[in-house]
CSV table of C-alpha atoms in Angstrom, one decimal:
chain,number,residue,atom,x,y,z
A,1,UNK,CA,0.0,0.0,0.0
A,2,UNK,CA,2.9,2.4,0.9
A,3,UNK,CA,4.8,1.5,-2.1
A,4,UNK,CA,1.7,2.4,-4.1
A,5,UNK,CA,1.1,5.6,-2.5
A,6,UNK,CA,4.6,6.9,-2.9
A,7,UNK,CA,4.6,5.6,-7.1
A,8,UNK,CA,0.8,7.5,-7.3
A,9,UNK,CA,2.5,10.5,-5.6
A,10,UNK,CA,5.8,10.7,-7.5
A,11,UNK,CA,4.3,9.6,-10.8
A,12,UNK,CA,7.0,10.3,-13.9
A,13,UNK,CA,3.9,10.8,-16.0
A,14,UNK,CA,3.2,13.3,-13.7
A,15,UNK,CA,6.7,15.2,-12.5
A,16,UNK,CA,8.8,14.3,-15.6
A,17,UNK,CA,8.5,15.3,-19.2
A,18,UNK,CA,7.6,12.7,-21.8
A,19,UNK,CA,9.9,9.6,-22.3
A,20,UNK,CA,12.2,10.4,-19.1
A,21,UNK,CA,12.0,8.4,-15.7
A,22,UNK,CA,13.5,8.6,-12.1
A,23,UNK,CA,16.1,5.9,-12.9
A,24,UNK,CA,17.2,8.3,-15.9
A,25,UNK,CA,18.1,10.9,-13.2
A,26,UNK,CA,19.3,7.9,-11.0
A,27,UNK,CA,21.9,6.9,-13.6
A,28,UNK,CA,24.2,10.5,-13.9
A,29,UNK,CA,27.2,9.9,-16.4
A,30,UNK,CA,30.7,9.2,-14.4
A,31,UNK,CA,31.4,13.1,-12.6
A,32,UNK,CA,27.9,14.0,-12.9
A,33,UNK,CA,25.4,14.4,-9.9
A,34,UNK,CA,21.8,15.2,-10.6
A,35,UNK,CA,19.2,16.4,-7.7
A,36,UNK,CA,17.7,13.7,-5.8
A,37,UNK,CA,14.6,14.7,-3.8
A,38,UNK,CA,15.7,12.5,-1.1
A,39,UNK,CA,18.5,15.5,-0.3
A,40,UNK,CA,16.0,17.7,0.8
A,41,UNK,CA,15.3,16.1,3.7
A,42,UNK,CA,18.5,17.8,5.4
A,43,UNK,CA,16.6,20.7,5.2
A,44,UNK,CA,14.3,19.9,8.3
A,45,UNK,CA,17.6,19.1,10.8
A,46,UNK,CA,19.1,22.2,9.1
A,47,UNK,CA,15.7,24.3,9.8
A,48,UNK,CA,16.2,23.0,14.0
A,49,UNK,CA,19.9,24.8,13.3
A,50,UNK,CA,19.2,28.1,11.4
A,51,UNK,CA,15.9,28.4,14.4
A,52,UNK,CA,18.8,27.4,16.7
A,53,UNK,CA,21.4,30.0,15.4
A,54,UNK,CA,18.6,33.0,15.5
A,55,UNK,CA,18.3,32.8,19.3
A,56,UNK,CA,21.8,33.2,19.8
A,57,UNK,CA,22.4,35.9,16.9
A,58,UNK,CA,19.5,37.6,18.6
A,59,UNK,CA,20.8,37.5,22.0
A,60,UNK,CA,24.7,37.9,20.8
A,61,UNK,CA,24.8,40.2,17.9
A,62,UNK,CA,21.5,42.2,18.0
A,63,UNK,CA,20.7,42.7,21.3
A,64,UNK,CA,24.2,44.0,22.0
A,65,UNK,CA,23.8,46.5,18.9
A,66,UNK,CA,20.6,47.2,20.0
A,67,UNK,CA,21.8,48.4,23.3
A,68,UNK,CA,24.4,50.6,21.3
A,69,UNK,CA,21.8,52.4,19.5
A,70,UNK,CA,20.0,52.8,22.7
A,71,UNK,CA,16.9,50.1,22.3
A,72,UNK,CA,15.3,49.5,25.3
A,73,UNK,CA,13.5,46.1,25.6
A,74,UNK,CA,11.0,48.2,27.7
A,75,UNK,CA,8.3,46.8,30.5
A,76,UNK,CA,4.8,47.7,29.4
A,77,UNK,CA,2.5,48.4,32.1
A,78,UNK,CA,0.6,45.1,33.4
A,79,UNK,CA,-3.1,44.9,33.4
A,80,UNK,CA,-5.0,44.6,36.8
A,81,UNK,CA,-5.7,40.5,37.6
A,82,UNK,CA,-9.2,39.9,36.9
A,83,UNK,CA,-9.8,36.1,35.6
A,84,UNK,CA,-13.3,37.1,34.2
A,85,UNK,CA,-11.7,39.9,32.0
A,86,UNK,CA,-8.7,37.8,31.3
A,87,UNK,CA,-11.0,34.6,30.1
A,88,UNK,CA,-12.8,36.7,27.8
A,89,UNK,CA,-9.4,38.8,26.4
A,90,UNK,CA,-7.9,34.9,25.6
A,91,UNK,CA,-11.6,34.4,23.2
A,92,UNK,CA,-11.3,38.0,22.1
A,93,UNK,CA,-8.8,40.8,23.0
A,94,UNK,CA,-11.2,43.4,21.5
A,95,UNK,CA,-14.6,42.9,22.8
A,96,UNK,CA,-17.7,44.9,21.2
A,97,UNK,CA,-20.0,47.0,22.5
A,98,UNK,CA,-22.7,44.2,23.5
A,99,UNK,CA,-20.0,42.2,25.4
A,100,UNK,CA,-18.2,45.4,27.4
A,101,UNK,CA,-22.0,46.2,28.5
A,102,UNK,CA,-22.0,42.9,30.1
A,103,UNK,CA,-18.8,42.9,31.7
A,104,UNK,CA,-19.6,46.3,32.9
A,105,UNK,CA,-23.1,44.9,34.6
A,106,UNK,CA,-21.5,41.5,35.8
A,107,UNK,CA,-18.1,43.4,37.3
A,108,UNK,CA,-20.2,46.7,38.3
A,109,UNK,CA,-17.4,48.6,36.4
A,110,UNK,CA,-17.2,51.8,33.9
A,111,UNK,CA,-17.3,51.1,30.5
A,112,UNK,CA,-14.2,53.0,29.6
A,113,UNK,CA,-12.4,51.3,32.9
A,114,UNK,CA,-13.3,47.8,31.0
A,115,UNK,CA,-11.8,49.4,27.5
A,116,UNK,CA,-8.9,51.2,29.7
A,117,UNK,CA,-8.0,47.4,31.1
A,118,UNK,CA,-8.4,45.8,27.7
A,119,UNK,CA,-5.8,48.3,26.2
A,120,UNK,CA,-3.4,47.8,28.5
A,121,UNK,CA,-3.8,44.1,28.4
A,122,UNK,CA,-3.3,44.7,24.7
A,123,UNK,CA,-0.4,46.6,25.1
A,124,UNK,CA,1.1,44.1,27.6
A,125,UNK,CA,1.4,41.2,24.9
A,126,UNK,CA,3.0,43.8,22.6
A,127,UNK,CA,6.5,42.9,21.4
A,128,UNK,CA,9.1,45.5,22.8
A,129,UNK,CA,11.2,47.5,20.0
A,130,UNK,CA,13.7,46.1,21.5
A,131,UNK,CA,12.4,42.5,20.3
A,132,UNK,CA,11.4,43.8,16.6
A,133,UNK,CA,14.7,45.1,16.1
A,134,UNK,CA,16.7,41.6,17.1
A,135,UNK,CA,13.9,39.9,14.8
A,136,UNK,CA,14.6,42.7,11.6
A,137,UNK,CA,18.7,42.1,11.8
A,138,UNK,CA,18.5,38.8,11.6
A,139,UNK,CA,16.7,38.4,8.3
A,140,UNK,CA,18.6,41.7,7.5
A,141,UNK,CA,22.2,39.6,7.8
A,142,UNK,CA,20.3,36.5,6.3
A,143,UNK,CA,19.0,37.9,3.1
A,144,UNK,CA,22.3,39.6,3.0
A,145,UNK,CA,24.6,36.9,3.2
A,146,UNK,CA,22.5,34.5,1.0
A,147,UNK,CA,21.7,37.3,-1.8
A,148,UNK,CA,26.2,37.7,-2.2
A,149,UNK,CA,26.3,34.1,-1.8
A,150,UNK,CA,23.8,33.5,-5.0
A,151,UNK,CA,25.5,36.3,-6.9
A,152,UNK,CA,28.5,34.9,-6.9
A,153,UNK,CA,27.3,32.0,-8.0
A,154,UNK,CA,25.0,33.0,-10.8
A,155,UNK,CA,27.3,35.7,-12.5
A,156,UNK,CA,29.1,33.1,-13.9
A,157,UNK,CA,26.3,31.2,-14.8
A,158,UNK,CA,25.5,31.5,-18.6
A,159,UNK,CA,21.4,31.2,-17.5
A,160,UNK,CA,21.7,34.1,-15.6
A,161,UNK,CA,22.3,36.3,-19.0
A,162,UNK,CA,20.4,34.0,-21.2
A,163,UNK,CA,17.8,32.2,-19.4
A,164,UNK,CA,17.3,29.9,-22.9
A,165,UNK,CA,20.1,27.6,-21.6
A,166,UNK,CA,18.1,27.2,-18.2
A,167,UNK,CA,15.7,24.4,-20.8
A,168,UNK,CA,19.1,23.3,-22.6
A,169,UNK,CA,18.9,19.4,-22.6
A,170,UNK,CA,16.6,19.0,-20.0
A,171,UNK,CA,16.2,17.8,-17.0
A,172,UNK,CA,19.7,15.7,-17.4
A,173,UNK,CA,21.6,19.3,-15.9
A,174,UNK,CA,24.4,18.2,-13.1
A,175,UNK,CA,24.1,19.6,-10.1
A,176,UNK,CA,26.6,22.0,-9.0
A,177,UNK,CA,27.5,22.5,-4.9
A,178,UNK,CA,26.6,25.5,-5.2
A,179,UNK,CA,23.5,25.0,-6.5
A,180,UNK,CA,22.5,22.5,-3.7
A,181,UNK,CA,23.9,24.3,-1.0
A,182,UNK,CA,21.7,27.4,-2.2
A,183,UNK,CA,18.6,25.4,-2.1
A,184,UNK,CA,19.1,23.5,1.1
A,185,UNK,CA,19.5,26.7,2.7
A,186,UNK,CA,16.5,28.8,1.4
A,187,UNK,CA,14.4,25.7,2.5
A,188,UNK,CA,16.0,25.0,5.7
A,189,UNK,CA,15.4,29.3,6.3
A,190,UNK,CA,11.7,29.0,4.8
A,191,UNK,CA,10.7,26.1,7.1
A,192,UNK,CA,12.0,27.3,10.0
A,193,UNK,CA,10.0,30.9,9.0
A,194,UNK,CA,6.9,28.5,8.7
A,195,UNK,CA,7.0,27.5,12.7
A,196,UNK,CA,8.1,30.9,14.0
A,197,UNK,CA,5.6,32.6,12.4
A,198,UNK,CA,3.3,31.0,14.8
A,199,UNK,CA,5.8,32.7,17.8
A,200,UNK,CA,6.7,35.7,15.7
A,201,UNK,CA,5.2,39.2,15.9
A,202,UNK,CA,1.8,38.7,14.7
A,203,UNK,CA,0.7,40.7,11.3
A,204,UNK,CA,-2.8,41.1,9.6
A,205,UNK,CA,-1.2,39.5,6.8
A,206,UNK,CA,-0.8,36.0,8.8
A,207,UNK,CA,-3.0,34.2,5.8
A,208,UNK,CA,-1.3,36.0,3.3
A,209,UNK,CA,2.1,34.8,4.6
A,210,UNK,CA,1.0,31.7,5.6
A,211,UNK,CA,0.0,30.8,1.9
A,212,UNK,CA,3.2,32.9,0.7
A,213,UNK,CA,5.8,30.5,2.7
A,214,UNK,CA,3.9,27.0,1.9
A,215,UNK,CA,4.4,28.4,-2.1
A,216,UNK,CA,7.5,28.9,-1.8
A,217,UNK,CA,8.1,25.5,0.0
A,218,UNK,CA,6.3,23.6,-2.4
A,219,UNK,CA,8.0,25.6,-5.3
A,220,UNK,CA,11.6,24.9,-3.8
A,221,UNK,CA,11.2,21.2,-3.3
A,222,UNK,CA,9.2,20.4,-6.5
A,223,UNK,CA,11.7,22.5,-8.7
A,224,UNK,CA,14.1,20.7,-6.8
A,225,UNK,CA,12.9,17.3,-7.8
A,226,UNK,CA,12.5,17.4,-10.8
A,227,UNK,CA,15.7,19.5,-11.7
A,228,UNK,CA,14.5,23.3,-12.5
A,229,UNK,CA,17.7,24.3,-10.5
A,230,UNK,CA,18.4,27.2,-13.2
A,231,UNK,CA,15.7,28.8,-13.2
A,232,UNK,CA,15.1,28.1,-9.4
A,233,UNK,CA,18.1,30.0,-8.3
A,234,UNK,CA,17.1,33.0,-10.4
A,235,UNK,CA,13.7,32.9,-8.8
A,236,UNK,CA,15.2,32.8,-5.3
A,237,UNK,CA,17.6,35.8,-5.9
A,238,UNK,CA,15.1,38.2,-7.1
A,239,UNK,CA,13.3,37.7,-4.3
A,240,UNK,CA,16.1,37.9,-1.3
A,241,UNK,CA,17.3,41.7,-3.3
A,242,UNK,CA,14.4,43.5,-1.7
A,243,UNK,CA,14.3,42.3,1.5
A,244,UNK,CA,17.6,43.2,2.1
A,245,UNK,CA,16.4,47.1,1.6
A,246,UNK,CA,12.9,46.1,3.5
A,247,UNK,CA,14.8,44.8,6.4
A,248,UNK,CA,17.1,47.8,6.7
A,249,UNK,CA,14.6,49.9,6.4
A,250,UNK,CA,13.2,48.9,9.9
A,251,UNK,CA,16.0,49.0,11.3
A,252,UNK,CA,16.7,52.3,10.8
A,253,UNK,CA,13.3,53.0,12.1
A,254,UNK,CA,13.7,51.0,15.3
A,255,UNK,CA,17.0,52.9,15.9
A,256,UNK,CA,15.0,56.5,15.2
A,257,UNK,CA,17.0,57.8,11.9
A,258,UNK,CA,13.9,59.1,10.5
A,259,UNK,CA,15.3,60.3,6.9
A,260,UNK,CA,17.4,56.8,6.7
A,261,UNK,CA,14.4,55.0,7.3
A,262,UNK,CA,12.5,57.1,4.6
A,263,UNK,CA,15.6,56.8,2.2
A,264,UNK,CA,15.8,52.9,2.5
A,265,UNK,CA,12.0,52.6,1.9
A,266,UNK,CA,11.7,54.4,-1.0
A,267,UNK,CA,14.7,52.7,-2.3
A,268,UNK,CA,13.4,48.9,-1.3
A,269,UNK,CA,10.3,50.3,-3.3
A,270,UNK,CA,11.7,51.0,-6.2
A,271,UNK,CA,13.9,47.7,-6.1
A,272,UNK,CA,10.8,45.9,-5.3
A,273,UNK,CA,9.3,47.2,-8.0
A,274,UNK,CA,12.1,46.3,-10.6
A,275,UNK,CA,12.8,42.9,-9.0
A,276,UNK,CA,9.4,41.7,-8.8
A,277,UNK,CA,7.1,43.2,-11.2
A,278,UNK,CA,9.4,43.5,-14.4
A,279,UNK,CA,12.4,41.1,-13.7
A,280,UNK,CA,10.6,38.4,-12.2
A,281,UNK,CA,7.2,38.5,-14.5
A,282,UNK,CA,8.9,39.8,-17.8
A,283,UNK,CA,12.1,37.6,-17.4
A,284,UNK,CA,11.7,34.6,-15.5
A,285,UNK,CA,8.3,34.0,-15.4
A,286,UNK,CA,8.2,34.3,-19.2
A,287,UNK,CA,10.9,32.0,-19.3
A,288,UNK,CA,9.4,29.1,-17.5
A,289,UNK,CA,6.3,29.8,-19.3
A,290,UNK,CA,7.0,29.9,-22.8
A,291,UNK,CA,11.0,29.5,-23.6
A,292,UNK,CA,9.9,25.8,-21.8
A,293,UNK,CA,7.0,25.1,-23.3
A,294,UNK,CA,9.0,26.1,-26.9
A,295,UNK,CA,12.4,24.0,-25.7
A,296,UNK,CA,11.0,21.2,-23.8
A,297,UNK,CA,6.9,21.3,-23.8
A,298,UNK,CA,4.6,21.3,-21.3
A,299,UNK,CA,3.8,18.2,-19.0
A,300,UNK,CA,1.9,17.7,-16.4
A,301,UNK,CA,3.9,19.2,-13.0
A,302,UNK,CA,4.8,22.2,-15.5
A,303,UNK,CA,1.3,23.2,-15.1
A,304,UNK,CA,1.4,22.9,-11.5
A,305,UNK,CA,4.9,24.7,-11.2
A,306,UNK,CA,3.9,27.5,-13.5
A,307,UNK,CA,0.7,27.8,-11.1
A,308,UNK,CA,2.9,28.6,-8.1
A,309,UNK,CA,4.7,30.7,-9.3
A,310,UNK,CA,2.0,33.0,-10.6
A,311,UNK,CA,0.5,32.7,-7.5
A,312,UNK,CA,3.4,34.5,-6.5
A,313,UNK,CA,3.1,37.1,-8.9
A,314,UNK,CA,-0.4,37.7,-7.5
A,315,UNK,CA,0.9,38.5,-4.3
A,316,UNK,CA,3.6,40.7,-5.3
A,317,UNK,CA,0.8,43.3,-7.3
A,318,UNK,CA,-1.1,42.9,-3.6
A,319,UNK,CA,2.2,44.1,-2.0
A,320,UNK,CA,3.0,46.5,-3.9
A,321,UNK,CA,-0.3,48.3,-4.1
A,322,UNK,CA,0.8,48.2,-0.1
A,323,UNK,CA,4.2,49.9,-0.5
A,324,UNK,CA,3.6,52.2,-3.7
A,325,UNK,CA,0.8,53.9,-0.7
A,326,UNK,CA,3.6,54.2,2.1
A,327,UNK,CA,6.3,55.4,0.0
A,328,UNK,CA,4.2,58.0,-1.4
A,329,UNK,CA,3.5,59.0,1.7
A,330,UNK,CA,7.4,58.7,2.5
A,331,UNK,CA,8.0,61.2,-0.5
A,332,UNK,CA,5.3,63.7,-0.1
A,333,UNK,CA,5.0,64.0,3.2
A,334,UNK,CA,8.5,63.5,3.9
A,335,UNK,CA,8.3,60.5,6.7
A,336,UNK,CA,6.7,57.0,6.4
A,337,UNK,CA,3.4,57.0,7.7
A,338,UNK,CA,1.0,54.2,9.2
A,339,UNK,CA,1.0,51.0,6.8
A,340,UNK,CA,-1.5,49.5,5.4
A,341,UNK,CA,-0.7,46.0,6.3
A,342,UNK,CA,0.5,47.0,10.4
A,343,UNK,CA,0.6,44.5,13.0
A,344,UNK,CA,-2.2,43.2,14.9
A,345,UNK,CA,-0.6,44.0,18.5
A,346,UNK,CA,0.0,47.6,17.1
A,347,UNK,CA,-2.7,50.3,19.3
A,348,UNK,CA,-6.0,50.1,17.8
A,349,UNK,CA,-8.4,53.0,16.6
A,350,UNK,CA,-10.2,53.1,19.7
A,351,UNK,CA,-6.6,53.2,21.5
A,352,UNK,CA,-5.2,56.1,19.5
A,353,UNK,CA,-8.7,58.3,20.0
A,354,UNK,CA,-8.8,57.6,24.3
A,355,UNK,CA,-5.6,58.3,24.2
A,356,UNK,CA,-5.7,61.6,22.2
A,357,UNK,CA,-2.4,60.9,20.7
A,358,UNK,CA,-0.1,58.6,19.2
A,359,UNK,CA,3.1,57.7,20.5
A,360,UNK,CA,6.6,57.4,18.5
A,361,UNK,CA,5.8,53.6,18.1
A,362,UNK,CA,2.8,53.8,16.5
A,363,UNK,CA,4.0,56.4,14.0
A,364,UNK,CA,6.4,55.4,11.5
A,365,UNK,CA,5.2,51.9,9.7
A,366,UNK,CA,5.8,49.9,7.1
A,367,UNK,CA,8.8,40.6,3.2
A,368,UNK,CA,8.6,38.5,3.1
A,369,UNK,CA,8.7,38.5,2.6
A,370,UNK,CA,7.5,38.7,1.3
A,371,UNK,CA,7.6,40.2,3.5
A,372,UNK,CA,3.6,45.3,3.5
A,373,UNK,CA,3.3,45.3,7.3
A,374,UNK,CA,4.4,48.2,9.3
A,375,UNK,CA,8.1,49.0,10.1
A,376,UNK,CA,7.6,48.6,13.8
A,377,UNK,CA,6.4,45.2,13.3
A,378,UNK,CA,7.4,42.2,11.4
A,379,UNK,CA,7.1,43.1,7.3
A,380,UNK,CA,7.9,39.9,4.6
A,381,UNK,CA,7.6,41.1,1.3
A,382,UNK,CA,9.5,38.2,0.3
């Protein structure tokens, strides 16, 4: 039954085009290596490592830079013990009118004393700057590191300046270390964003992310199986150049350099911009889609591939919509304003109007990401 569950699920029909087979790719000439899914599963143990190396990046690198730049981890006020208000925050942290009525007749309390407790129980599970700023450096030195690292390796790679020769007698291409190592890391980095999302500063764009990450999974190992390396690794890098700005960006903000933080915004839009709505649609997109079909053909999994990543594109018009309204804002107003896509711990309306006023935190917002969110809070455009 297994072994006919795993030959369903890794059909050739299905995965490979016409008239090649797994044992094909099983059989390399002598000082060849083609990609074997069976590598990818390094990637999980790797993931525990890379989670494993962020906590002490945080707590050695960043944290000790933040304290340079004079980042306090801050203590937020704590919220009067009160199990029947605390039961009720756990269900729903912002409670409507109907339900602070009731609280206010079963507790014999004020109305604006029940709202006054909420927001400071709601400011209390907030994420310190301090926190956001550890989080922003560490995808800041990742993006970094792995966007030289695939530079390197694609500038001498003829696909990179003709992507034709990405299809060139396909899919028997060796695998190169580099290669490999490229991929095992962006999915080893990817999976371990997919669990600490749950942990992470939470966004409005959870879902969005959510779907973004378990594309890009799928698209990593699938392209891996079935040998789209090329074109994989030019994928991947035109999506790690923007963060890099994104991520700096933030933490500029977090550090309070106000016309930096404008500066690297406007310039992570326009990059964002070039990189994902004309390099990756017009270029590699187009390459997949039609230099492929005319090379190779179609089969079966190309569909599927090509799927994924046009559900990426999707996402990147949605994003950008998000940014082209901040940046605007950046240039006309002179300072980035509240995003569009700002974090669901950041001060509600209701907050900001009791309160009369906003304070430095909730000012200045905007990848993975993608990756869109607010620069006091976790943004992916990636």
């Amino acid at each position: 039954m297994t072994s006919f569950i795993s030959d369903w699920i890794w059909s050739e029909r299905f995965w490979l085009p016409e008239n090649v087979t797994w044992a094909d790719l099983e059989r390399p000439p002598p000082g060849v290596e083609y990609p074997r899914l069976g590598d990818m599963w390094y990637a999980f143990p790797l993931a525990v490592g890379v989670f494993l190396l962020r906590q002490l990046f945080e707590r050695l690198v960043a944290k000790p830079c933040a304290r340079i730049l004079q980042i306090q981890a801050g203590v937020p006020r704590r919220a009067q013990p009160n199990d029947v208000l605390e039961r009720v925050y756990r269900s729903k942290p912002s409670p409507d009118t109907r339900q602070l009525e009731g609280l206010s007749k079963q507790l014999d309390w004020d109305i604006r004393k029940i709202q006054r407790w909420f927001r400071v129980r709601r400011n209390q599970d907030r994420p310190s700057m301090q926190k956001k700023f550890c989080e922003s450096m560490w995808r800041f030195t990742f993006y970094l590191g792995i966007f030289i690292y695939a530079i390197r390796h694609l500038w001498v790679s003829p696909w990179m300046w003709d992507t034709r020769v990405c299809w060139h007698n396909y899919p028997f291409q060796p695998l190169s270390p580099g290669q490999y190592n490229y991929y095992v890391a962006e999915l080893a980095f990817y999976w371990s964003l997919m669990f600490s999302q749950f942990t992470d500063i939470k966004r409005k764009d959870f879902m969005i992310m959510l779907v973004h990450h378990l594309a890009t999974i799928m698209l990593i190992t699938f392209s891996y199986g079935n040998n789209m390396l090329r074109a994989g690794t030019l994928v991947m890098s035109v999506h790690d150049a923007s963060d890099i700005f994104l991520e700096a960006a933030k933490l500029a903000n977090y550090a309070k350099y106000q016309r930096l933080c404008d500066g690297l915004f406007v310039v992570f839009s326009m990059v964002f911009f070039l990189t994902r709505l004309v390099i990756y649609p017009f270029w590699i997109v187009n390459s997949v889609l039609f230099e492929s079909w005319e090379i190779v053909g179609p089969y079966r999994a190309w569909w599927l591939l090509n799927g994924l990543l046009l559900v990426l594109q999707a996402l990147h018009v949605i994003w950008f919509y998000l940014i082209s309204q901040i940046a605007i804002k950046a240039i006309f107003k002179g300072k980035v304003s509240k995003d569009e896509r700002s974090d669901i711990e950041s001060s509600s309306d209701e907050e900001i109007h009791s309160n009369g006023s906003k304070s430095p935190a909730q000012t200045l917002k905007p990848k993975d990401s993608s990756h869109t969110g607010n620069l006091n809070g976790e943004t992916h455009a990636h």
